[in-house]
Coordinates of C-alpha atoms in Angstrom, one line a residue:
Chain A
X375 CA 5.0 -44.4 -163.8
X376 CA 6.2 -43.4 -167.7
X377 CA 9.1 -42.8 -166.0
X378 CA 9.6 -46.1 -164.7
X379 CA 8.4 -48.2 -167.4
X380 CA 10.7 -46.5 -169.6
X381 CA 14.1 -46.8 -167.6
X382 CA 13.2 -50.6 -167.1
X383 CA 12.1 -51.5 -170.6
X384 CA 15.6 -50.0 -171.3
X385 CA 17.6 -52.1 -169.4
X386 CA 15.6 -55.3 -170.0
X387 CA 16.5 -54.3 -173.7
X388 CA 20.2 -54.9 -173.1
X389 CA 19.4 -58.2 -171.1
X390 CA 20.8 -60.8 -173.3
X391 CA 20.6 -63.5 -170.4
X392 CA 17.2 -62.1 -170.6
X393 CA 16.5 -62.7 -174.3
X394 CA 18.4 -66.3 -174.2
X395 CA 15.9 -67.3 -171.4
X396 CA 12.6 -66.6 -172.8
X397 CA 13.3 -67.0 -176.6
X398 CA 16.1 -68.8 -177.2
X399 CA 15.7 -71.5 -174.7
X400 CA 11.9 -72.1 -175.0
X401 CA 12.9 -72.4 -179.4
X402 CA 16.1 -74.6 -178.6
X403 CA 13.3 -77.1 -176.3
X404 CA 11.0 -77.0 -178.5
X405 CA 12.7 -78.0 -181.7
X406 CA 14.9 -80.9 -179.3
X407 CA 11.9 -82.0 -178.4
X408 CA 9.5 -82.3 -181.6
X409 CA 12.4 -84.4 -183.0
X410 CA 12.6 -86.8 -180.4
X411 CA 8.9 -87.4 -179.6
X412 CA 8.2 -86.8 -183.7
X413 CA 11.2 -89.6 -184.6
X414 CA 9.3 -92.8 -186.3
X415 CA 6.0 -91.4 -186.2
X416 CA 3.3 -90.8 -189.4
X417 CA 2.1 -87.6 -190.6
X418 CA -0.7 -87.4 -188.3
X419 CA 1.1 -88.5 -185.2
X420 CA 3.7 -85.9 -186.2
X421 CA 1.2 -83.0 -186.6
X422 CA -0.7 -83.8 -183.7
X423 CA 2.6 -83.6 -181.6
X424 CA 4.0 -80.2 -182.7
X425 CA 0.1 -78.8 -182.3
X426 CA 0.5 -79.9 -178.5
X427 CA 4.0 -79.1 -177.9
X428 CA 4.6 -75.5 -179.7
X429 CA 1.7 -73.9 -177.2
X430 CA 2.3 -76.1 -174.0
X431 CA 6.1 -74.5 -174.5
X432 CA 4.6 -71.3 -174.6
X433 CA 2.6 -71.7 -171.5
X434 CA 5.4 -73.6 -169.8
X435 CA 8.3 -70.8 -170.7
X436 CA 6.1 -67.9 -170.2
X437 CA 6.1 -68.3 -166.3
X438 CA 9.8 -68.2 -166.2
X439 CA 9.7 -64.4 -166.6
X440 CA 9.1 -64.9 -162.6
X441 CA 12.6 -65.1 -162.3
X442 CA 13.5 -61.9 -163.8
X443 CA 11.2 -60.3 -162.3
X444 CA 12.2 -61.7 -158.1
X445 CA 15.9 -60.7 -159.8
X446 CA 14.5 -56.8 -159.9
X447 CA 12.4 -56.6 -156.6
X448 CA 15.0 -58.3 -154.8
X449 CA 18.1 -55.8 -156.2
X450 CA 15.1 -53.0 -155.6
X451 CA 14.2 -54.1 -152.2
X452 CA 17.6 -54.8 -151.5
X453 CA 20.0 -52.0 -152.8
X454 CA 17.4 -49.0 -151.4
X455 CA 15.9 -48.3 -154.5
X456 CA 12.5 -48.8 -153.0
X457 CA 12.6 -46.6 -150.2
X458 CA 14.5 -44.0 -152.4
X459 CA 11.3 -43.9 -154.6
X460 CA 9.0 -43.6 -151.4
X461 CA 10.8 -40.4 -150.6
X462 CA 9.0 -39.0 -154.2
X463 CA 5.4 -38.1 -155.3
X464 CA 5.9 -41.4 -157.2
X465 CA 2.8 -44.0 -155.7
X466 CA 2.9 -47.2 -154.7
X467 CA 0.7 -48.2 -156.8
X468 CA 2.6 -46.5 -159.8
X469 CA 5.9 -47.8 -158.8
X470 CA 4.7 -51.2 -159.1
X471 CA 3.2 -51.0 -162.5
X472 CA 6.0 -48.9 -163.6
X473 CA 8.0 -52.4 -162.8
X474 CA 5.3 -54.2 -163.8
X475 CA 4.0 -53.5 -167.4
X476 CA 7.6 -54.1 -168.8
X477 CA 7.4 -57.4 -167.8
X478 CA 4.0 -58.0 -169.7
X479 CA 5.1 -56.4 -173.3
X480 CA 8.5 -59.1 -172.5
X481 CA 5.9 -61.8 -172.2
X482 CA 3.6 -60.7 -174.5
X483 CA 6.4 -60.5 -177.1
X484 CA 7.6 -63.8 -176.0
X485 CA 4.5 -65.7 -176.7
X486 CA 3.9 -63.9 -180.3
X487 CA 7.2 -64.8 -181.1
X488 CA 7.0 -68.3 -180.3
X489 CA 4.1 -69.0 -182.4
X490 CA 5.5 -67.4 -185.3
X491 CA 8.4 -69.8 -184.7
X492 CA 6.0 -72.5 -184.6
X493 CA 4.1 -71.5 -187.6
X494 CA 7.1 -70.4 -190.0
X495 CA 9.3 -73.8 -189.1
X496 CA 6.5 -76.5 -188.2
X497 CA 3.5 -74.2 -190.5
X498 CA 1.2 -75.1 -187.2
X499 CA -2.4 -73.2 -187.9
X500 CA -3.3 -70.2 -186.5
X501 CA -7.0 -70.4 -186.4
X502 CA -8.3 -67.4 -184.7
X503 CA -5.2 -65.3 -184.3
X504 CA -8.2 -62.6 -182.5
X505 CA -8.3 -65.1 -179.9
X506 CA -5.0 -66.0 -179.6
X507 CA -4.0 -62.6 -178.1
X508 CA -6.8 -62.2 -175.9
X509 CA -5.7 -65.5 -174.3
X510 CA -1.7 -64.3 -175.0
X511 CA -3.0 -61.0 -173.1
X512 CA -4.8 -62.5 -170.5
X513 CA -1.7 -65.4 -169.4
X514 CA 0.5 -62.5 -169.9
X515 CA -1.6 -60.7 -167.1
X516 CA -1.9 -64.3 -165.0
X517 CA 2.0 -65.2 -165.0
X518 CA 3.5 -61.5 -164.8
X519 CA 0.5 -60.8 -161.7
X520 CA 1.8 -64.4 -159.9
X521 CA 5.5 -63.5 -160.3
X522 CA 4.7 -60.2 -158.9
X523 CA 3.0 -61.6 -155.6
X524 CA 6.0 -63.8 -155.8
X525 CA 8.6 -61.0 -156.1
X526 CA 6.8 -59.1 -152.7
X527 CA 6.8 -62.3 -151.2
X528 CA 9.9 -64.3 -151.3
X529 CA 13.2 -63.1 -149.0
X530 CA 15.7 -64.7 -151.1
X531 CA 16.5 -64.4 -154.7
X532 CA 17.2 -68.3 -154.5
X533 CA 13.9 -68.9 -153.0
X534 CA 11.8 -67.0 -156.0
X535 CA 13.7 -69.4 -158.4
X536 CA 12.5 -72.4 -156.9
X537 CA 9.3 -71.0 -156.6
X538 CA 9.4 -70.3 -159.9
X539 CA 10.7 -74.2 -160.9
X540 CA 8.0 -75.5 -158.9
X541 CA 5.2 -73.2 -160.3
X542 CA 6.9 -74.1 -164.1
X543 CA 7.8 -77.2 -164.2
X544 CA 5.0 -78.8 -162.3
X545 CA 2.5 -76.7 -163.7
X546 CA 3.9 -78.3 -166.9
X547 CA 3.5 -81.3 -165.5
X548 CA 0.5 -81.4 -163.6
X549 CA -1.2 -79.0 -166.6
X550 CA -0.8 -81.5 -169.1
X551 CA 1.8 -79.8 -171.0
X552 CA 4.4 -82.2 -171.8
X553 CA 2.0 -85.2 -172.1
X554 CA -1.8 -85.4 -173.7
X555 CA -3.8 -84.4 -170.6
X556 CA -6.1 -87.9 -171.1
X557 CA -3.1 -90.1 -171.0
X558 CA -2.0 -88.6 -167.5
X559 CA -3.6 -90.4 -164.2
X560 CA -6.9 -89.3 -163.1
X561 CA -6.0 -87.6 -159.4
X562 CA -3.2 -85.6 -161.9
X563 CA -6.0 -84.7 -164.3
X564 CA -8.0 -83.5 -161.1
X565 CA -5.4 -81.3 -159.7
X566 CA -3.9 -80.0 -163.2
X567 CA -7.7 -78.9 -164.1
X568 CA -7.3 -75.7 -160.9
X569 CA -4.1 -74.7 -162.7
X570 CA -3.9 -71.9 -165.1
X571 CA -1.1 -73.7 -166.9
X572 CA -3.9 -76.4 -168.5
X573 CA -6.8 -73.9 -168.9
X574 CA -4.6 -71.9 -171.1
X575 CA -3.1 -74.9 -172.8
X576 CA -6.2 -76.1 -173.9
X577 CA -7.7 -72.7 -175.0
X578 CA -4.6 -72.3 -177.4
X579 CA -4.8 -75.9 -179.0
X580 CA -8.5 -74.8 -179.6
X581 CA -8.0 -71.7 -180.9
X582 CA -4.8 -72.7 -182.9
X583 CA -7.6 -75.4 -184.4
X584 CA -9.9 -73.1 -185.1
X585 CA -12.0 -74.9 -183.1
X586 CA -12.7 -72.3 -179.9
X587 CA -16.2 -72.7 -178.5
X588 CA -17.6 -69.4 -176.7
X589 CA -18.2 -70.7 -173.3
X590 CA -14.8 -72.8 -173.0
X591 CA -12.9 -69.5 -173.8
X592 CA -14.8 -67.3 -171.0
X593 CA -14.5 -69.7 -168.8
X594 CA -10.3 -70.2 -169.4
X595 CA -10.7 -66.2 -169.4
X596 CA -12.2 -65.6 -166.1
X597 CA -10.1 -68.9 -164.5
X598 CA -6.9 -66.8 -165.7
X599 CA -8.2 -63.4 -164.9
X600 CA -9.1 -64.6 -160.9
X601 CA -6.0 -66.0 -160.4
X602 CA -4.4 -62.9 -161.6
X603 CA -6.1 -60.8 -159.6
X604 CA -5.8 -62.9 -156.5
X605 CA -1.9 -62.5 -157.6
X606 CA -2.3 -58.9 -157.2
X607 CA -4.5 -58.7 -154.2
X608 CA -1.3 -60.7 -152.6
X609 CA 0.9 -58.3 -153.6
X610 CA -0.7 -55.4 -152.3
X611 CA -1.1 -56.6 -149.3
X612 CA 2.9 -57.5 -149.3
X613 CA 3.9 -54.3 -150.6
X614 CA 4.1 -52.6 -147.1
X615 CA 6.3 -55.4 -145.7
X616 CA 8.1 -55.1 -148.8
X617 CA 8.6 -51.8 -148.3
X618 CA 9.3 -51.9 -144.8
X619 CA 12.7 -54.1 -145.9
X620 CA 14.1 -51.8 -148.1
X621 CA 13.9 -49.2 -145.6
X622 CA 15.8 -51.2 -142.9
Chain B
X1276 CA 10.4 -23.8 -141.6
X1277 CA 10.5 -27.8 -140.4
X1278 CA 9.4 -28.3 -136.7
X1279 CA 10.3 -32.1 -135.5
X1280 CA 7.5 -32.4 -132.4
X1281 CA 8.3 -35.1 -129.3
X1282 CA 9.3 -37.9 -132.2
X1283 CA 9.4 -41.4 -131.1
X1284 CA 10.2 -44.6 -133.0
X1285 CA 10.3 -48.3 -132.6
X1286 CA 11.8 -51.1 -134.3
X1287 CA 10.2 -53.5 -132.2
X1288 CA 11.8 -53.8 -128.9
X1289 CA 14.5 -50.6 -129.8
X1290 CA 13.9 -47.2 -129.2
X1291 CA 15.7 -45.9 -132.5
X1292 CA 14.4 -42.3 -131.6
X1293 CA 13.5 -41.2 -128.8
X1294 CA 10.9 -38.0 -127.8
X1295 CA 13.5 -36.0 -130.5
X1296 CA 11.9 -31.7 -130.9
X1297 CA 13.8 -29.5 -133.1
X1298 CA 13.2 -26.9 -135.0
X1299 CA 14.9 -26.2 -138.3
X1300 CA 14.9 -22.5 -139.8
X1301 CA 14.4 -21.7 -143.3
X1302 CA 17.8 -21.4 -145.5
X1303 CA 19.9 -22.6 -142.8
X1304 CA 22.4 -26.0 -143.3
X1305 CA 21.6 -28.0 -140.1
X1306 CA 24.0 -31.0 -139.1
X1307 CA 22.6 -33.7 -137.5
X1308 CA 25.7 -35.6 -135.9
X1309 CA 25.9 -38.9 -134.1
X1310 CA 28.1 -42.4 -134.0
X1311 CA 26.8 -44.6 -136.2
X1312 CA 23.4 -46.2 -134.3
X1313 CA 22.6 -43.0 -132.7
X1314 CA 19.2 -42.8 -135.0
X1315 CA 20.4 -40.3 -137.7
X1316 CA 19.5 -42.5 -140.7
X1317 CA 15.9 -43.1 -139.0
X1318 CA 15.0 -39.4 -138.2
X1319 CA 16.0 -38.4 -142.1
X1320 CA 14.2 -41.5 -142.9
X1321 CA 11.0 -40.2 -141.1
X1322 CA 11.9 -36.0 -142.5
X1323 CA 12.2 -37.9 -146.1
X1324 CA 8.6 -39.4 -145.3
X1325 CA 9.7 -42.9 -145.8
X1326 CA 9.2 -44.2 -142.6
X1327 CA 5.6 -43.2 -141.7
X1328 CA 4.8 -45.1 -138.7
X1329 CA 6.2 -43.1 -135.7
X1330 CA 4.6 -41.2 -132.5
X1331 CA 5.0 -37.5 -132.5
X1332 CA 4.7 -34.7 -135.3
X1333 CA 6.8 -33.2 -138.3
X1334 CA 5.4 -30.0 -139.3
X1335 CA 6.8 -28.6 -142.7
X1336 CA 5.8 -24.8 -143.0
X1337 CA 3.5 -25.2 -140.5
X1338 CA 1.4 -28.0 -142.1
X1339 CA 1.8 -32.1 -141.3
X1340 CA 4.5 -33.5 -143.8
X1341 CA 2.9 -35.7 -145.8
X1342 CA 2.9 -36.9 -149.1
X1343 CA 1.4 -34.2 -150.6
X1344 CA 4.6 -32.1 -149.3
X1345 CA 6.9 -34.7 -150.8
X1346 CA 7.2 -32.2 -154.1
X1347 CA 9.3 -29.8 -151.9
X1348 CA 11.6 -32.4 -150.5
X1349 CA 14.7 -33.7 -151.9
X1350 CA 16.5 -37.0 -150.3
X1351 CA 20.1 -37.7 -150.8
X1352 CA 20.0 -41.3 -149.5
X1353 CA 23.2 -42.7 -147.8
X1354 CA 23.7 -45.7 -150.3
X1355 CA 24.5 -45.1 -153.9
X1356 CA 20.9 -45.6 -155.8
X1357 CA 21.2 -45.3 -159.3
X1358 CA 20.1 -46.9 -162.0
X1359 CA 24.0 -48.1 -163.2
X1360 CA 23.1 -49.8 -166.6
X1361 CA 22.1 -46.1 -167.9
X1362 CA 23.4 -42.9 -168.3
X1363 CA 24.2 -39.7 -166.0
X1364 CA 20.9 -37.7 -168.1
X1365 CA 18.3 -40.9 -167.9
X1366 CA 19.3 -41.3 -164.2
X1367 CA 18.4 -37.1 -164.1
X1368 CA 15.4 -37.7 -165.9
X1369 CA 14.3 -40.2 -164.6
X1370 CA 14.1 -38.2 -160.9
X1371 CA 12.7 -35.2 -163.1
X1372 CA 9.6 -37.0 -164.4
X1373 CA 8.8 -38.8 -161.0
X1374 CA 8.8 -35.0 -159.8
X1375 CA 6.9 -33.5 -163.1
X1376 CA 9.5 -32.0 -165.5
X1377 CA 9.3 -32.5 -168.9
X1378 CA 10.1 -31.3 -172.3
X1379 CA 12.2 -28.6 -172.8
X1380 CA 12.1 -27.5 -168.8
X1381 CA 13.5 -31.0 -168.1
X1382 CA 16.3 -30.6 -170.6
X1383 CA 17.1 -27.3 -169.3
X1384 CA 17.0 -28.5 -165.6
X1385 CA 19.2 -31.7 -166.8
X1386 CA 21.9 -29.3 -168.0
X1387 CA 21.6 -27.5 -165.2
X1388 CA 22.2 -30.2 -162.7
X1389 CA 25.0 -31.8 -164.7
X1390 CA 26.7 -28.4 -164.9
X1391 CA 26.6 -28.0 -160.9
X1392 CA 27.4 -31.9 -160.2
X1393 CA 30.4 -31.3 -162.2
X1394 CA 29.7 -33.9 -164.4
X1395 CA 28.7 -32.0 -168.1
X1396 CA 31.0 -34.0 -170.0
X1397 CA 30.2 -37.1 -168.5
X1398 CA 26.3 -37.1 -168.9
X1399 CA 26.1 -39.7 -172.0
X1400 CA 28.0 -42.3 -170.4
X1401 CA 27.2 -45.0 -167.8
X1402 CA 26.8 -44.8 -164.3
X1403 CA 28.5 -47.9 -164.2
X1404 CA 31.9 -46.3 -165.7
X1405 CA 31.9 -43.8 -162.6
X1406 CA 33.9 -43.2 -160.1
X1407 CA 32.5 -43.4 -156.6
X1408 CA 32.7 -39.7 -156.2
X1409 CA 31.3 -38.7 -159.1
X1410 CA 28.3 -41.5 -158.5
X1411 CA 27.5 -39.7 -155.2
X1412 CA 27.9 -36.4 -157.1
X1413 CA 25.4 -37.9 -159.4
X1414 CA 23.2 -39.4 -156.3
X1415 CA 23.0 -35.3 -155.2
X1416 CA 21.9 -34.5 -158.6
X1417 CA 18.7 -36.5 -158.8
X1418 CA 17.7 -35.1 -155.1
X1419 CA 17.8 -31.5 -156.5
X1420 CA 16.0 -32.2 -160.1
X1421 CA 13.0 -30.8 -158.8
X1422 CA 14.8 -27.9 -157.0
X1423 CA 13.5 -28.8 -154.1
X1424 CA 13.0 -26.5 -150.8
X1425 CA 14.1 -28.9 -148.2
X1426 CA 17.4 -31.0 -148.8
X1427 CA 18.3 -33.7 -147.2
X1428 CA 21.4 -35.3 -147.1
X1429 CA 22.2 -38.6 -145.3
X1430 CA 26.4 -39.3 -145.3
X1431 CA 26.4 -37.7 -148.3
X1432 CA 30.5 -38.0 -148.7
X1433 CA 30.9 -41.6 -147.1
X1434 CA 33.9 -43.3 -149.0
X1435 CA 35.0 -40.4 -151.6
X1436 CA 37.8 -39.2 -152.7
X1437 CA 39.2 -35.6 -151.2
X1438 CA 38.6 -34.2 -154.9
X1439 CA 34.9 -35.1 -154.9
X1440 CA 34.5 -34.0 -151.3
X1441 CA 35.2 -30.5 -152.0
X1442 CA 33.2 -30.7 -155.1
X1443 CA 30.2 -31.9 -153.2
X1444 CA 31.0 -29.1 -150.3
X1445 CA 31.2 -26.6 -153.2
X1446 CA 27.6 -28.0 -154.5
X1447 CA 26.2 -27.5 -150.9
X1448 CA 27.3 -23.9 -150.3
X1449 CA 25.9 -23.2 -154.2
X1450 CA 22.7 -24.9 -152.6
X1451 CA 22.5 -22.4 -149.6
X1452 CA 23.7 -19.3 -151.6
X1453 CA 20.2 -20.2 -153.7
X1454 CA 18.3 -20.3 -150.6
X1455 CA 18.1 -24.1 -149.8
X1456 CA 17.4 -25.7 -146.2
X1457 CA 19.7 -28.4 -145.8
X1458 CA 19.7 -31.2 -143.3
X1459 CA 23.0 -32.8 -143.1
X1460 CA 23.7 -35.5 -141.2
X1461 CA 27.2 -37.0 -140.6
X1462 CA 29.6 -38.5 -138.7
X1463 CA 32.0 -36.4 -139.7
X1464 CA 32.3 -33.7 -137.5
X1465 CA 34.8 -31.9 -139.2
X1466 CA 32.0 -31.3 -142.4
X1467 CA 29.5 -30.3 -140.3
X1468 CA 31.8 -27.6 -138.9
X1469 CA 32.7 -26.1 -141.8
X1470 CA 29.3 -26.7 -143.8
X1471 CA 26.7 -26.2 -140.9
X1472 CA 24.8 -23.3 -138.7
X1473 CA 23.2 -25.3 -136.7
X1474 CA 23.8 -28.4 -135.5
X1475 CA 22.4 -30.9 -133.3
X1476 CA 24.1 -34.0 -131.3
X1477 CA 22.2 -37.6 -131.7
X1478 CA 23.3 -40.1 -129.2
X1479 CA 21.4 -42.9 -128.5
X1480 CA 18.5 -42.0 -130.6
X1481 CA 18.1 -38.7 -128.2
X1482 CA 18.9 -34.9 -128.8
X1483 CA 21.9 -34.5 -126.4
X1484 CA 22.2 -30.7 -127.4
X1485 CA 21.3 -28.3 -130.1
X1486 CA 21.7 -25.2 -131.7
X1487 CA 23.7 -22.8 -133.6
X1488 CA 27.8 -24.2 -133.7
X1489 CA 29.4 -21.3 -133.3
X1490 CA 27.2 -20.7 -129.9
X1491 CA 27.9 -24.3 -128.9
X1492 CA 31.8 -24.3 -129.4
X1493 CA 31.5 -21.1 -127.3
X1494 CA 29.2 -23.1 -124.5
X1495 CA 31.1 -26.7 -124.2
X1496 CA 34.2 -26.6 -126.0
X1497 CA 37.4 -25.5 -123.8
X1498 CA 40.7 -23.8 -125.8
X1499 CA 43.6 -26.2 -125.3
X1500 CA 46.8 -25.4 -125.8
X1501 CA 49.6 -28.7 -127.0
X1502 CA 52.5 -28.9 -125.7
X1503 CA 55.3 -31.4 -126.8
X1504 CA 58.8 -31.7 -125.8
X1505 CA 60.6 -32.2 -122.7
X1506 CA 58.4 -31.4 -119.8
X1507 CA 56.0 -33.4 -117.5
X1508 CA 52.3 -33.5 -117.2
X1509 CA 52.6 -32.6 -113.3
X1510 CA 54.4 -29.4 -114.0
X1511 CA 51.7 -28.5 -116.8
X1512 CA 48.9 -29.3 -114.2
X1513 CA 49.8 -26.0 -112.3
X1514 CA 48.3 -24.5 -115.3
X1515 CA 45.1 -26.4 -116.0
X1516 CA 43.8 -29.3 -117.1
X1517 CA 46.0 -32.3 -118.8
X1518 CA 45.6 -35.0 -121.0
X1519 CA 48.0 -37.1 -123.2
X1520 CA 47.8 -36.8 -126.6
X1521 CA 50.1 -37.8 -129.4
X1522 CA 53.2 -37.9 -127.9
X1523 CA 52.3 -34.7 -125.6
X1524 CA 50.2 -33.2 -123.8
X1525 CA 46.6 -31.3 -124.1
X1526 CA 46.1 -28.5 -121.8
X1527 CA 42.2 -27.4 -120.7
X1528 CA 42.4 -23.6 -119.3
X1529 CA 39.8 -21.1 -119.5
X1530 CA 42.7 -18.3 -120.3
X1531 CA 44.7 -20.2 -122.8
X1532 CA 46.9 -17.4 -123.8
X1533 CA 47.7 -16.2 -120.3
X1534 CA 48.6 -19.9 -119.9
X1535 CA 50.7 -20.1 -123.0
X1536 CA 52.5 -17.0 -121.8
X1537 CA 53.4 -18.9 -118.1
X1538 CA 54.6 -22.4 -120.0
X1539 CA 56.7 -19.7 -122.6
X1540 CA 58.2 -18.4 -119.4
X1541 CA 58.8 -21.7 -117.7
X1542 CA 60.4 -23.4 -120.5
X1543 CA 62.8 -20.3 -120.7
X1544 CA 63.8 -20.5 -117.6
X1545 CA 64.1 -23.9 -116.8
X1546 CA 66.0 -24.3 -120.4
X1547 CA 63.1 -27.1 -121.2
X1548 CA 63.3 -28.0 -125.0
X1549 CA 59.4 -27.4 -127.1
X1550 CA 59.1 -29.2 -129.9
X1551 CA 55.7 -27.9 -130.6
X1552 CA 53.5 -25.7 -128.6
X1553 CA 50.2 -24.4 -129.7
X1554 CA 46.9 -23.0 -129.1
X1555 CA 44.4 -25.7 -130.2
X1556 CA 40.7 -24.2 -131.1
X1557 CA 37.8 -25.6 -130.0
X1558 CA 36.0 -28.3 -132.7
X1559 CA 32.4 -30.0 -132.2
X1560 CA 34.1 -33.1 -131.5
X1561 CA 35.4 -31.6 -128.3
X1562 CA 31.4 -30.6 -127.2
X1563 CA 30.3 -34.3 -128.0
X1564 CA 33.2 -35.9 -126.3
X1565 CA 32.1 -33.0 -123.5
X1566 CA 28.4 -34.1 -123.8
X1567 CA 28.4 -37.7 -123.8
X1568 CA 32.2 -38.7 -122.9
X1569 CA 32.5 -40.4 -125.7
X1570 CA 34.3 -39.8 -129.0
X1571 CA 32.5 -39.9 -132.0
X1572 CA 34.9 -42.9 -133.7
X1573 CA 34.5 -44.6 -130.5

């Protein structure tokens, strides 16, 4: 599984389409956007913005990973490379983490560096940094566990990215995450509140705040750890089929 | 050392294998040969312990194969699978660790395996900088990290160059000289003559024959003897056998030299002109085309 993890981390390292897509186009969005919906606007207004955009851009940019990640089962599935490593002691189970856990520290590297952005250029709070990377661990876990299922799932490259956009982008929308969550409709405040997307949102706004009340987090927590799980229980049960495609 | 029981498998309505038994000494190169379709891919497939879900038994050493065997096995898959953004040694290790090396034994067995690939200079650069022979080369080397007992290669010399052919035949006899089992399978029959012991004929997903090759050729193959020059195929039926081939003729006769000696005598006294005449030995592609009527290209 070492094994794996290493070789993987390795060549993620030299992605640079990889780097652009989960640093340098979540910072290039998020300044863009703090100047248009910051233009004309006092202090307060101002402040309030950047405090909602800087983590709904997190949340929103961490679940592109999903693309890289269909990108690497597909190639895996497709090229052999799955059935190759069937033919080894190496497990399942250890294959997939071996793919797996790379794709957290990307994530999890992703989301500290995007609120160091936010705090060095916009000097937004970080409250309860403690808290902050529980929840940073725990959406890491949620988005890389849903793009795995994903990855098992999908027969297409093509169809795991629009997956992916739909997941993204109206998870953004639906989650609250590009407008205040009270100024959206009520039936799209009822559906966003069963997405992760918004739990995790909110969580981060508190905790950035300062603000994080005990109950709210362990509840965000166990919302983002089910759906996780659930994420992994799917790909489980899709690994065999998964495999059975590589093999031919 | 593997025994292959009554094996049967399915890919939904199509037999792919079908009630295959063989037996498989130890230290021994075994072909497995067949048109492309005939099931080779799927029994290695099954030997490798990839595919899992099949009827029948494979023993290994007299115990089932199953995972916990898969230390002694090494799988040489048909396609090219390697990890092309890194180099020659972190593809090696790579294979190593799945199968346990580490430290200094890896590094040793690394060197090793880069020294018999033929590839010791090369081991820092890229995969993606390769040619394709030295890729499959390199696709041999991560089978044997582990020095496995059992090797099994699937096409291993599909679309090389002649260079890298006879580097990988090279690697193969090494392989046997250290007391490897190899399974070889192939469409080219002319590798499994010169590489194999044993070899046995897929058609179909069935065993048409097996055995050892020399005892085959000896069995099914006939001697022919080709003749080309001025002289037609009803005076060279007296004699046997004919068939056109290239421009002349193939002659099938149980006593090919007493046959040669008549045509000799013929042509001398009938003043016919021979461009060519010669005794042609016997090759495996003459017992499949014997077994199934069919050439192996067809």
């Amino acid at each position: 599984m070492i094994a794996i993890f290493k070789v993987e981390l390795k060549k993620h390292a030299q992605d640079k389409g990889l780097f652009f897509w989960m640093l340098g186009l979540p910072i290039l969005f998020t300044i863009i956007f703090i100047a248009i919906f910051t233009a004309n606007t006092d202090a307060a207004m101002r402040q309030e913005v950047i405090l909602s955009i800087i983590p709904g851009y997190v949340v929103m940019f961490v679940f592109f990973i999903m693309i890289s990640m269909v990108q690497v089962f597909i190639k895996d599935r497709d090229k052999g490379t799955t059935s190759r490593l069937a033919s080894t002691p190496l497990s399942s189970f250890h294959y997939l983490l071996g793919k797996w856990l790379p794709f957290m520290c990307i994530v999890l590297i992703q989301i500290i560096v995007l609120f160091l952005f936010g705090r060095l250029v916009y000097d937004v709070p970080l409250g309860e940094p403690i808290t902050l990377l529980i929840l940073s661990l725990f959406i890491t876990f949620t988005v890389t566990a849903i793009g795995l299922a994903m990855s098992l799932t999908v027969n297409t490259e093509n169809m795991g990215i629009a997956i992916t956009q739909i997941i993204a982008l109206g998870g953004a929308m639906l989650g609250g995450l590009w407008v205040p969550f009270e100024m959206m409709p009520d039936f799209m405040q009822t559906i966003g509140r069963f997405l992760p997307q918004y739990w995790a949102h909110q969580s981060f706004q508190d905790a950035m705040a300062g603000t994080t009340e005990l109950t709210e987090l362990i509840k965000t927590l166990a919302i983002l750890f089910a759906v996780g799980l659930a994420a992994i229980i799917t790909a489980m049960i899709r690994y065999p089929s998964f495999l059975r495609k590589s093999v031919g | 050392m593997l025994t292959i029981r009554n094996v049967t498998k399915h890919y939904d309505s199509i037999e792919a294998v079908k009630d295959v038994s063989i037996s498989i000494p130890e230290g021994v190169c075994y072909g497995l040969v067949g048109p492309n379709g005939a099931g080779k891919s799927t029994l290695i497939k099954m030997i490798a312990t990839i595919i899992r879900d099949y009827k029948g038994s494979i023993q290994f050493n007299e115990k089932k194969l199953n995972s916990t065997l898969k230390n002694k096995l090494g799988y040489v898959p048909q396609d090219i699978i390697l990890e092309e953004e890194i180099n020659a040694i972190g593809n090696l290790n790579l294979f190593g660790r799945i199968y346990g090396l580490k430290g200094s034994q890896l590094e040793l067995r690394t060197r090793e395996v880069l020294e018999l690939i033929g590839l010791r200079d090369r081991g820092k650069d890229k995969v993606i900088t390769f040619s394709g022979g030295m890729k499959r080369r390199l696709n041999i080397g991560c089978a044997i990290m582990h020095n496995p007992d059992l090797i099994i290669m699937d096409e291993p010399t599909v679309g090389i160059d002649p260079q890298s052919r006879k580097y990988i035949f090279q690697m193969i006899e090494e392989l046997k000289s250290a007391g490897c089992t190899i399974i070889y399978a192939s469409h080219y029959m002319e590798e499994v003559e010169k590489l194999c012991d044993y070899v046995a004929f897929l058609d179909r997903g069935q065993i048409v024959e097996n055995g050892a090759v020399g005892k085959l050729l000896q069995q099914y193959a006939v001697p022919s003897i080709y003749i080309k020059g001025n002289i037609s195929q009803d005076k060279l039926e007296q004699y046997g056998t004919v068939s056109a081939k290239k421009d002349g003729f193939l002659l099938y006769t149980k006593e090919p030299l007493a046959a040669m000696g008549k045509i000799i005598a013929y042509c001398q006294e009938n003043s016919v002109d021979v461009e060519r005449l010669e005794l042609v030995r016997p090759r495996l592609e003459d017992v499949f085309f014997k077994l199934t009527g069919s050439n192996l290209r067809d």
